[in-house]
PDB file of C-alpha atoms and ligand atoms in Angstrom:
ATOM      1  CA  MET A   1      10.946  -0.335   9.399  1.00 98.00           C
ATOM      2  CA  ARG A   2      11.814   0.814   5.920  1.00 98.00           C
ATOM      3  CA  LEU A   3       9.339   1.809   3.223  1.00 98.00           C
ATOM      4  CA  THR A   4      10.444   1.742  -0.420  1.00 99.00           C
ATOM      5  CA  ILE A   5       8.244   3.127  -3.178  1.00 98.00           C
ATOM      6  CA  VAL A   6       7.877   0.581  -5.996  1.00 98.00           C
ATOM      7  CA  GLY A   7       5.274   2.581  -7.923  1.00 98.00           C
ATOM      8  CA  CYS A   8       3.193   5.607  -6.996  1.00 98.00           C
ATOM      9  CA  SER A   9       1.363   6.787 -10.116  1.00 98.00           C
ATOM     10  CA  GLY A  10      -2.299   7.363  -9.287  1.00 98.00           C
ATOM     11  CA  SER A  11      -5.180   5.598 -11.046  1.00 97.00           C
ATOM     12  CA  LEU A  12      -2.978   4.209 -13.860  1.00 97.00           C
ATOM     13  CA  ALA A  13       0.667   3.574 -14.694  1.00 97.00           C
ATOM     14  CA  GLY A  14       2.341   6.807 -15.790  1.00 97.00           C
ATOM     15  CA  PRO A  15       5.429   7.726 -17.845  1.00 97.00           C
ATOM     16  CA  ALA A  16       7.630   7.940 -14.741  1.00 96.00           C
ATOM     17  CA  SER A  17       6.163   5.221 -12.524  1.00 98.00           C
ATOM     18  CA  SER A  18       4.014   2.139 -12.380  1.00 98.00           C
ATOM     19  CA  ALA A  19       0.744   2.302 -10.485  1.00 98.00           C
ATOM     20  CA  SER A  20       0.621   1.742  -6.695  1.00 98.00           C
ATOM     21  CA  SER A  21       2.991  -0.645  -4.977  1.00 99.00           C
ATOM     22  CA  TYR A  22       5.089  -0.269  -1.846  1.00 99.00           C
ATOM     23  CA  LEU A  23       7.586  -2.475  -0.066  1.00 99.00           C
ATOM     24  CA  LEU A  24       7.635  -2.411   3.746  1.00 99.00           C
ATOM     25  CA  GLN A  25      10.552  -4.235   5.375  1.00 98.00           C
ATOM     26  CA  THR A  26      12.122  -4.788   8.746  1.00 98.00           C
ATOM     27  CA  ARG A  27      14.531  -7.115  10.507  1.00 97.00           C
ATOM     28  CA  ASP A  28      13.630  -9.237  13.495  1.00 97.00           C
ATOM     29  CA  LYS A  29      15.831  -9.791  16.569  1.00 95.00           C
ATOM     30  CA  VAL A  30      17.947 -12.446  14.855  1.00 96.00           C
ATOM     31  CA  GLY A  31      18.479 -10.287  11.771  1.00 96.00           C
ATOM     32  CA  ARG A  32      16.039 -12.025   9.410  1.00 98.00           C
ATOM     33  CA  LEU A  33      14.569  -9.577   6.869  1.00 98.00           C
ATOM     34  CA  TRP A  34      10.749  -9.531   6.597  1.00 98.00           C
ATOM     35  CA  SER A  35       9.022  -8.064   3.541  1.00 98.00           C
ATOM     36  CA  LEU A  36       5.407  -7.001   3.070  1.00 98.00           C
ATOM     37  CA  VAL A  37       4.259  -5.787  -0.365  1.00 98.00           C
ATOM     38  CA  LEU A  38       1.373  -3.306  -0.220  1.00 98.00           C
ATOM     39  CA  ASP A  39      -0.596  -3.275  -3.487  1.00 98.00           C
ATOM     40  CA  LEU A  40       0.558  -4.614  -6.850  1.00 98.00           C
ATOM     41  CA  GLY A  41      -0.928  -2.121  -9.309  1.00 98.00           C
ATOM     42  CA  SER A  42      -0.572  -2.034 -13.086  1.00 98.00           C
ATOM     43  CA  GLY A  43       3.067  -2.328 -14.125  1.00 98.00           C
ATOM     44  CA  ALA A  44       4.417  -2.786 -10.572  1.00 98.00           C
ATOM     45  CA  PHE A  45       5.634  -6.381 -10.663  1.00 98.00           C
ATOM     46  CA  GLY A  46       8.487  -5.394 -13.029  1.00 98.00           C
ATOM     47  CA  PRO A  47      10.108  -2.751 -10.794  1.00 98.00           C
ATOM     48  CA  LEU A  48       9.337  -4.848  -7.700  1.00 98.00           C
ATOM     49  CA  GLN A  49      11.740  -7.470  -9.059  1.00 98.00           C
ATOM     50  CA  THR A  50      14.533  -4.856  -9.135  1.00 98.00           C
ATOM     51  CA  LEU A  51      14.060  -4.433  -5.364  1.00 98.00           C
ATOM     52  CA  ILE A  52      13.412  -7.978  -4.145  1.00 98.00           C
ATOM     53  CA  GLN A  53      13.336 -11.562  -5.383  1.00 96.00           C
ATOM     54  CA  PRO A  54       9.629 -12.477  -5.422  1.00 96.00           C
ATOM     55  CA  GLU A  55      10.402 -15.650  -3.428  1.00 94.00           C
ATOM     56  CA  ALA A  56      11.644 -13.427  -0.587  1.00 96.00           C
ATOM     57  CA  VAL A  57       8.277 -11.651  -0.179  1.00 97.00           C
ATOM     58  CA  ASP A  58       6.573 -12.797   3.049  1.00 97.00           C
ATOM     59  CA  ALA A  59       3.098 -11.344   2.457  1.00 98.00           C
ATOM     60  CA  VAL A  60       1.112  -9.215   0.033  1.00 98.00           C
ATOM     61  CA  ALA A  61      -1.730  -6.923   1.096  1.00 98.00           C
ATOM     62  CA  LEU A  62      -4.114  -5.334  -1.415  1.00 98.00           C
ATOM     63  CA  SER A  63      -5.927  -2.175  -0.335  1.00 98.00           C
ATOM     64  CA  HIS A  64      -8.699  -2.791  -2.895  1.00 98.00           C
ATOM     65  CA  LEU A  65      -9.373  -4.387  -6.254  1.00 97.00           C
ATOM     66  CA  HIS A  66      -9.130  -1.466  -8.656  1.00 97.00           C
ATOM     67  CA  PRO A  67      -6.574  -2.450 -11.348  1.00 97.00           C
ATOM     68  CA  ASP A  68      -4.136   0.309 -10.358  1.00 98.00           C
ATOM     69  CA  HIS A  69      -3.782  -1.557  -7.011  1.00 98.00           C
ATOM     70  CA  CYS A  70      -4.040  -5.230  -7.958  1.00 96.00           C
ATOM     71  CA  ALA A  71      -3.561  -5.841 -11.727  1.00 95.00           C
ATOM     72  CA  ASP A  72       0.015  -7.117 -11.372  1.00 95.00           C
ATOM     73  CA  LEU A  73      -1.070  -9.814  -8.949  1.00 92.00           C
ATOM     74  CA  THR A  74      -1.363 -11.686 -12.249  1.00 91.00           C
ATOM     75  CA  GLY A  75       2.427 -11.437 -12.701  1.00 92.00           C
ATOM     76  CA  LEU A  76       3.024 -12.706  -9.182  1.00 93.00           C
ATOM     77  CA  ALA A  77       0.590 -15.599  -9.700  1.00 89.00           C
ATOM     78  CA  VAL A  78       2.277 -16.668 -12.943  1.00 89.00           C
ATOM     79  CA  TYR A  79       5.718 -16.343 -11.324  1.00 92.00           C
ATOM     80  CA  ALA A  80       4.625 -18.423  -8.334  1.00 89.00           C
ATOM     81  CA  LYS A  81       3.163 -21.120 -10.535  1.00 85.00           C
ATOM     82  CA  TYR A  82       5.678 -21.430 -13.364  1.00 87.00           C
ATOM     83  CA  ARG A  83       9.102 -20.212 -12.266  1.00 90.00           C
ATOM     84  CA  PRO A  84      11.163 -23.385 -11.985  1.00 90.00           C
ATOM     85  CA  GLY A  85      11.978 -24.075  -8.355  1.00 86.00           C
ATOM     86  CA  ALA A  86       9.787 -21.326  -6.926  1.00 84.00           C
ATOM     87  CA  VAL A  87       7.904 -22.528  -3.847  1.00 81.00           C
ATOM     88  CA  MET A  88       5.427 -19.807  -2.965  1.00 84.00           C
ATOM     89  CA  ASP A  89       2.273 -21.707  -2.060  1.00 79.00           C
ATOM     90  CA  THR A  90       2.413 -20.412   1.494  1.00 82.00           C
ATOM     91  CA  LEU A  91       2.630 -16.754   0.419  1.00 90.00           C
ATOM     92  CA  PRO A  92      -0.444 -15.073   1.915  1.00 93.00           C
ATOM     93  CA  VAL A  93      -2.277 -12.450  -0.123  1.00 94.00           C
ATOM     94  CA  TYR A  94      -4.489 -10.360   2.173  1.00 97.00           C
ATOM     95  CA  GLY A  95      -7.227  -8.316   0.558  1.00 97.00           C
ATOM     96  CA  PRO A  96     -10.945  -7.601   0.091  1.00 98.00           C
ATOM     97  CA  ALA A  97     -13.549 -10.373   0.152  1.00 96.00           C
ATOM     98  CA  ASP A  98     -13.517 -10.758  -3.647  1.00 93.00           C
ATOM     99  CA  THR A  99      -9.741 -11.145  -4.027  1.00 92.00           C
ATOM    100  CA  ALA A 100      -9.774 -14.883  -4.844  1.00 88.00           C
ATOM    101  CA  ARG A 101     -12.549 -14.417  -7.397  1.00 87.00           C
ATOM    102  CA  GLN A 102     -10.713 -11.464  -8.982  1.00 88.00           C
ATOM    103  CA  LEU A 103      -7.519 -13.501  -9.187  1.00 85.00           C
ATOM    104  CA  LYS A 104      -9.345 -16.333 -10.929  1.00 82.00           C
ATOM    105  CA  ALA A 105     -10.934 -13.905 -13.374  1.00 84.00           C
ATOM    106  CA  MET A 106      -7.624 -12.252 -14.291  1.00 79.00           C
ATOM    107  CA  GLN A 107      -5.113 -15.033 -14.178  1.00 64.00           C
ATOM    108  CA  TYR A 108      -3.714 -17.056 -17.012  1.00 60.00           C
ATOM    109  CA  SER A 109      -4.343 -20.600 -15.947  1.00 53.00           C
ATOM    110  CA  ALA A 110      -4.748 -23.950 -17.672  1.00 47.00           C
ATOM    111  CA  ASP A 111      -7.194 -24.865 -14.958  1.00 53.00           C
ATOM    112  CA  PRO A 112     -10.167 -22.472 -14.764  1.00 46.00           C
ATOM    113  CA  ASN A 113     -10.926 -23.750 -11.246  1.00 51.00           C
ATOM    114  CA  SER A 114      -7.446 -23.041  -9.952  1.00 55.00           C
ATOM    115  CA  GLU A 115      -6.733 -20.080  -7.699  1.00 50.00           C
ATOM    116  CA  GLY A 116      -3.077 -20.439  -8.584  1.00 50.00           C
ATOM    117  CA  ASP A 117      -0.520 -21.022  -5.937  1.00 65.00           C
ATOM    118  CA  LEU A 118      -1.269 -17.978  -3.824  1.00 81.00           C
ATOM    119  CA  ARG A 119      -3.100 -18.218  -0.515  1.00 87.00           C
ATOM    120  CA  VAL A 120      -5.796 -15.546  -0.387  1.00 90.00           C
ATOM    121  CA  VAL A 121      -6.898 -14.321   3.054  1.00 95.00           C
ATOM    122  CA  PRO A 122      -9.776 -11.801   3.299  1.00 97.00           C
ATOM    123  CA  PHE A 123      -9.259  -8.800   5.574  1.00 98.00           C
ATOM    124  CA  GLN A 124     -11.388  -8.591   8.717  1.00 98.00           C
ATOM    125  CA  GLU A 125     -12.064  -5.155  10.208  1.00 98.00           C
ATOM    126  CA  GLY A 126      -9.624  -4.414  13.033  1.00 98.00           C
ATOM    127  CA  GLU A 127      -8.248  -7.957  13.011  1.00 98.00           C
ATOM    128  CA  PRO A 128      -4.457  -7.904  12.908  1.00 98.00           C
ATOM    129  CA  PHE A 129      -2.185 -10.244  10.965  1.00 98.00           C
ATOM    130  CA  GLN A 130       1.507 -10.711  11.509  1.00 98.00           C
ATOM    131  CA  VAL A 131       4.442 -10.494   9.109  1.00 98.00           C
ATOM    132  CA  GLY A 132       7.446 -11.413  11.259  1.00 98.00           C
ATOM    133  CA  PRO A 133       7.727  -8.673  13.894  1.00 98.00           C
ATOM    134  CA  MET A 134       5.264  -6.407  12.035  1.00 98.00           C
ATOM    135  CA  VAL A 135       1.622  -6.406  13.144  1.00 98.00           C
ATOM    136  CA  ALA A 136      -0.717  -5.057  10.458  1.00 98.00           C
ATOM    137  CA  THR A 137      -4.326  -4.058  11.157  1.00 98.00           C
ATOM    138  CA  PRO A 138      -6.823  -3.306   8.355  1.00 98.00           C
ATOM    139  CA  TYR A 139      -9.625  -0.749   8.650  1.00 98.00           C
ATOM    140  CA  ARG A 140     -12.350  -0.056   6.078  1.00 98.00           C
ATOM    141  CA  VAL A 141     -12.003   3.285   4.316  1.00 98.00           C
ATOM    142  CA  LEU A 142     -14.241   5.321   2.011  1.00 98.00           C
ATOM    143  CA  HIS A 143     -14.011   4.561  -1.739  1.00 98.00           C
ATOM    144  CA  PRO A 144     -16.593   3.422  -4.335  1.00 98.00           C
ATOM    145  CA  VAL A 145     -15.535  -0.231  -3.841  1.00 98.00           C
ATOM    146  CA  GLU A 146     -14.569  -2.254  -0.733  1.00 98.00           C
ATOM    147  CA  ALA A 147     -11.315  -0.556   0.276  1.00 98.00           C
ATOM    148  CA  TRP A 148      -8.967  -0.782   3.228  1.00 99.00           C
ATOM    149  CA  GLY A 149      -6.287   1.250   4.953  1.00 99.00           C
ATOM    150  CA  LEU A 150      -3.552  -0.488   6.884  1.00 98.00           C
ATOM    151  CA  ARG A 151      -1.846   0.368  10.165  1.00 98.00           C
ATOM    152  CA  VAL A 152       1.408  -1.468  10.824  1.00 99.00           C
ATOM    153  CA  VAL A 153       3.270  -1.502  14.143  1.00 98.00           C
ATOM    154  CA  GLY A 154       6.822  -2.808  13.999  1.00 98.00           C
ATOM    155  CA  PRO A 155      10.389  -2.327  15.180  1.00 98.00           C
ATOM    156  CA  ASN A 156      11.671   1.236  15.182  1.00 98.00           C
ATOM    157  CA  SER A 157      14.741   1.356  12.947  1.00 97.00           C
ATOM    158  CA  VAL A 158      15.837   4.766  14.191  1.00 97.00           C
ATOM    159  CA  ARG A 159      15.496   4.094  17.935  1.00 96.00           C
ATOM    160  CA  PRO A 160      16.318   0.418  18.506  1.00 93.00           C
ATOM    161  CA  GLY A 161      14.189  -1.296  21.137  1.00 94.00           C
ATOM    162  CA  ARG A 162      11.155   0.926  20.466  1.00 97.00           C
ATOM    163  CA  THR A 163       8.239   0.473  18.094  1.00 98.00           C
ATOM    164  CA  SER A 164       7.191   2.546  15.135  1.00 98.00           C
ATOM    165  CA  VAL A 165       3.840   3.034  13.390  1.00 98.00           C
ATOM    166  CA  PHE A 166       3.380   2.975   9.628  1.00 99.00           C
ATOM    167  CA  ALA A 167       0.025   4.024   8.174  1.00 99.00           C
ATOM    168  CA  PHE A 168      -1.205   3.483   4.608  1.00 99.00           C
ATOM    169  CA  SER A 169      -4.419   5.176   3.492  1.00 98.00           C
ATOM    170  CA  GLY A 170      -5.151   3.063   0.417  1.00 98.00           C
ATOM    171  CA  ASP A 171      -7.633   4.992  -1.777  1.00 98.00           C
ATOM    172  CA  THR A 172     -10.067   6.955   0.336  1.00 98.00           C
ATOM    173  CA  ASP A 173     -11.725  10.209   1.237  1.00 98.00           C
ATOM    174  CA  GLU A 174     -11.814  11.433   4.848  1.00 98.00           C
ATOM    175  CA  CYS A 175     -13.579   8.851   7.046  1.00 98.00           C
ATOM    176  CA  PRO A 176     -13.455   7.310  10.553  1.00 98.00           C
ATOM    177  CA  GLY A 177     -11.458   4.296   9.297  1.00 98.00           C
ATOM    178  CA  LEU A 178      -8.713   6.573   8.014  1.00 98.00           C
ATOM    179  CA  THR A 179      -8.578   8.308  11.398  1.00 98.00           C
ATOM    180  CA  LYS A 180      -7.914   4.916  13.051  1.00 98.00           C
ATOM    181  CA  VAL A 181      -5.255   4.026  10.466  1.00 98.00           C
ATOM    182  CA  ALA A 182      -3.377   7.324  10.741  1.00 98.00           C
ATOM    183  CA  ALA A 183      -3.430   8.074  14.501  1.00 98.00           C
ATOM    184  CA  GLY A 184       0.045   9.047  15.704  1.00 98.00           C
ATOM    185  CA  ALA A 185       1.792   7.507  12.687  1.00 98.00           C
ATOM    186  CA  ASP A 186       5.551   7.859  12.484  1.00 98.00           C
ATOM    187  CA  LEU A 187       5.164   7.658   8.705  1.00 98.00           C
ATOM    188  CA  LEU A 188       1.833   8.295   6.975  1.00 99.00           C
ATOM    189  CA  LEU A 189       1.688   7.189   3.335  1.00 99.00           C
ATOM    190  CA  ILE A 190      -1.426   8.929   2.094  1.00 99.00           C
ATOM    191  CA  GLU A 191      -3.067   9.337  -1.277  1.00 98.00           C
ATOM    192  CA  ALA A 192      -3.767  12.806  -2.670  1.00 98.00           C
ATOM    193  CA  ALA A 193      -5.212  12.143  -6.114  1.00 98.00           C
ATOM    194  CA  PHE A 194      -7.638  15.026  -6.319  1.00 98.00           C
ATOM    195  CA  GLN A 195      -7.099  18.768  -6.367  1.00 98.00           C
ATOM    196  CA  GLU A 196      -9.136  21.384  -4.557  1.00 98.00           C
ATOM    197  CA  GLY A 197     -11.409  23.301  -6.919  1.00 96.00           C
ATOM    198  CA  ARG A 198     -10.890  20.816  -9.766  1.00 97.00           C
ATOM    199  CA  ASP A 199     -12.286  17.527  -8.456  1.00 97.00           C
ATOM    200  CA  ALA A 200     -15.427  18.525  -6.610  1.00 92.00           C
ATOM    201  CA  PHE A 201     -17.058  15.165  -5.822  1.00 91.00           C
ATOM    202  CA  ARG A 202     -16.581  13.396  -2.515  1.00 97.00           C
ATOM    203  CA  GLY A 203     -16.263   9.817  -1.273  1.00 98.00           C
ATOM    204  CA  VAL A 204     -13.540   8.748  -3.730  1.00 98.00           C
ATOM    205  CA  HIS A 205     -10.136  10.373  -3.078  1.00 98.00           C
ATOM    206  CA  LEU A 206      -8.361  12.887  -0.879  1.00 98.00           C
ATOM    207  CA  THR A 207      -6.931  16.172  -2.091  1.00 98.00           C
ATOM    208  CA  GLY A 208      -3.574  17.471  -0.891  1.00 98.00           C
ATOM    209  CA  LEU A 209      -5.457  19.734   1.500  1.00 98.00           C
ATOM    210  CA  ARG A 210      -7.591  16.931   2.942  1.00 98.00           C
ATOM    211  CA  ALA A 211      -4.526  14.671   3.267  1.00 98.00           C
ATOM    212  CA  GLY A 212      -2.831  17.464   5.206  1.00 98.00           C
ATOM    213  CA  ARG A 213      -5.874  17.834   7.433  1.00 98.00           C
ATOM    214  CA  VAL A 214      -5.900  14.088   8.171  1.00 98.00           C
ATOM    215  CA  ALA A 215      -2.158  14.169   8.943  1.00 98.00           C
ATOM    216  CA  SER A 216      -2.579  17.149  11.220  1.00 98.00           C
ATOM    217  CA  GLN A 217      -5.506  15.697  13.167  1.00 98.00           C
ATOM    218  CA  ALA A 218      -3.657  12.361  13.462  1.00 98.00           C
ATOM    219  CA  GLN A 219      -0.512  14.128  14.666  1.00 98.00           C
ATOM    220  CA  ALA A 220       1.471  12.143  12.115  1.00 98.00           C
ATOM    221  CA  LYS A 221       5.196  12.761  12.391  1.00 98.00           C
ATOM    222  CA  ARG A 222       5.994  12.543   8.670  1.00 98.00           C
ATOM    223  CA  VAL A 223       3.903  12.398   5.508  1.00 98.00           C
ATOM    224  CA  VAL A 224       4.502  10.851   2.093  1.00 99.00           C
ATOM    225  CA  LEU A 225       1.937  11.882  -0.534  1.00 98.00           C
ATOM    226  CA  THR A 226       1.161   9.303  -3.188  1.00 98.00           C
ATOM    227  CA  HIS A 227      -1.280   8.255  -5.930  1.00 98.00           C
ATOM    228  CA  LEU A 228      -0.954  11.522  -7.867  1.00 98.00           C
ATOM    229  CA  PRO A 229      -2.211  10.882 -11.417  1.00 98.00           C
ATOM    230  CA  PRO A 230       0.156  11.800 -14.269  1.00 98.00           C
ATOM    231  CA  TRP A 231      -1.839  14.998 -14.979  1.00 97.00           C
ATOM    232  CA  ASN A 232      -1.237  16.491 -11.516  1.00 97.00           C
ATOM    233  CA  ASP A 233       1.532  18.967 -10.805  1.00 97.00           C
ATOM    234  CA  PRO A 234       3.100  17.612  -7.570  1.00 98.00           C
ATOM    235  CA  ALA A 235       3.991  21.187  -6.533  1.00 98.00           C
ATOM    236  CA  ASP A 236       0.278  22.084  -6.376  1.00 98.00           C
ATOM    237  CA  THR A 237      -0.548  19.024  -4.238  1.00 98.00           C
ATOM    238  CA  LEU A 238       2.384  19.714  -1.925  1.00 98.00           C
ATOM    239  CA  GLN A 239       1.299  23.326  -1.520  1.00 98.00           C
ATOM    240  CA  GLU A 240      -2.245  22.222  -0.588  1.00 98.00           C
ATOM    241  CA  THR A 241      -0.926  19.772   2.015  1.00 98.00           C
ATOM    242  CA  GLU A 242       1.378  22.348   3.564  1.00 98.00           C
ATOM    243  CA  MET A 243      -1.593  24.655   4.088  1.00 98.00           C
ATOM    244  CA  ALA A 244      -3.050  22.106   6.531  1.00 98.00           C
ATOM    245  CA  TYR A 245      -0.036  20.255   7.952  1.00 98.00           C
ATOM    246  CA  ALA A 246       3.111  21.773   9.456  1.00 98.00           C
ATOM    247  CA  GLY A 247       5.311  18.639   9.602  1.00 98.00           C
ATOM    248  CA  PRO A 248       7.664  17.236   6.962  1.00 98.00           C
ATOM    249  CA  VAL A 249       5.996  16.245   3.670  1.00 98.00           C
ATOM    250  CA  HIS A 250       7.473  14.283   0.765  1.00 98.00           C
ATOM    251  CA  VAL A 251       5.958  13.437  -2.606  1.00 98.00           C
ATOM    252  CA  ALA A 252       6.518   9.744  -3.391  1.00 98.00           C
ATOM    253  CA  ARG A 253       8.750   8.830  -6.315  1.00 98.00           C
ATOM    254  CA  PRO A 254       9.865   5.384  -7.452  1.00 98.00           C
ATOM    255  CA  ARG A 255      12.731   3.840  -5.454  1.00 98.00           C
ATOM    256  CA  ALA A 256      12.633   6.505  -2.729  1.00 98.00           C
ATOM    257  CA  SER A 257      12.865   4.940   0.703  1.00 98.00           C
ATOM    258  CA  TYR A 258      12.128   6.071   4.230  1.00 98.00           C
ATOM    259  CA  VAL A 259      13.454   4.635   7.489  1.00 98.00           C
ATOM    260  CA  PHE A 260      11.457   5.151  10.675  1.00 98.00           C
TER     261      PHE A 260
HETATM  262 ZN1   ZN B 301      -6.184   3.989  -7.110  1.00 83.18          ZN
HETATM  263 ZN1   ZN B 302      -9.290   2.987  -6.265  1.00 83.18          ZN
END
C-alpha cells in the first residue's frame, strides 16, 4: 500500500496545507489501482485533484463530521453531480451515522431532498468493508463527537505476497478503540494536535507524547504524526513522541508518501 498526504493541518486549513485528507492506494493482482480517500477536510478537494482524478476514487471514508475532516465533501458532491460525463453514483462514502444528513445540510443542491449522487454508508463497529484488495475496519474512538479510527489490511508493497497493516487514528485521545486500530501497524498515521503542559484537558486529542505511547504499546513499525494545528512547532511534537516511542517517526507534510 501507499499513503499520500493530501492535507494534514490540524483543526483548520493552514498556510502550508489544507485540513485532513489522505490517499491510500494499492494495486490488485491484475495491476488495477485501488484508491481510498480518508477524510476530506476544509480545502482538501483542491490538492486531491492534483493527485488523482476524482472519478478514479473507489471509496471515501470520513473519520468524523468536524469540518476539518468533512467540509470538502461538498466539493466532491458538486463534482459528482455536475461535471459533464462524471458517473460517480456508485462511489461509497463511509462515515458516522449523521453523514447523509450533514451532506444534505452543507451541499449546494437545487433539490433540498437530494443527497446528491454519493452513496453514504454508515460505519458499523468492527464491521469491515472492502476497497479492492484492501479490507478496512472501523473502530469507535474518543472525541467529543461520534468519531472513528480505521484499520486497513492490504497487500504489502515492500514484500510482495505478504500483507501490511495501515492504521489511522482519526481525532482521538487514548482509548480502547485506538488500541484495536493501531495494534502491530506497519504504518500508524496518528494525530498529535495537543502539547503536553499546554492543552490540559482530556478526551479530545492526543499529544505527541501520548501518540508515542500508543505507538509503543501497539508495537507499530513506523509512525506518521498528523493534525498539528498551524500554531504548533512540529519539532516540539516530534520531541514528545520520541520520548515515548523508539521507532521511526515522521511529521506529515502535503504530498509526502509512504510505501509499506
Ligand atoms: Zn480535527
Ligand atoms: Zn475533530
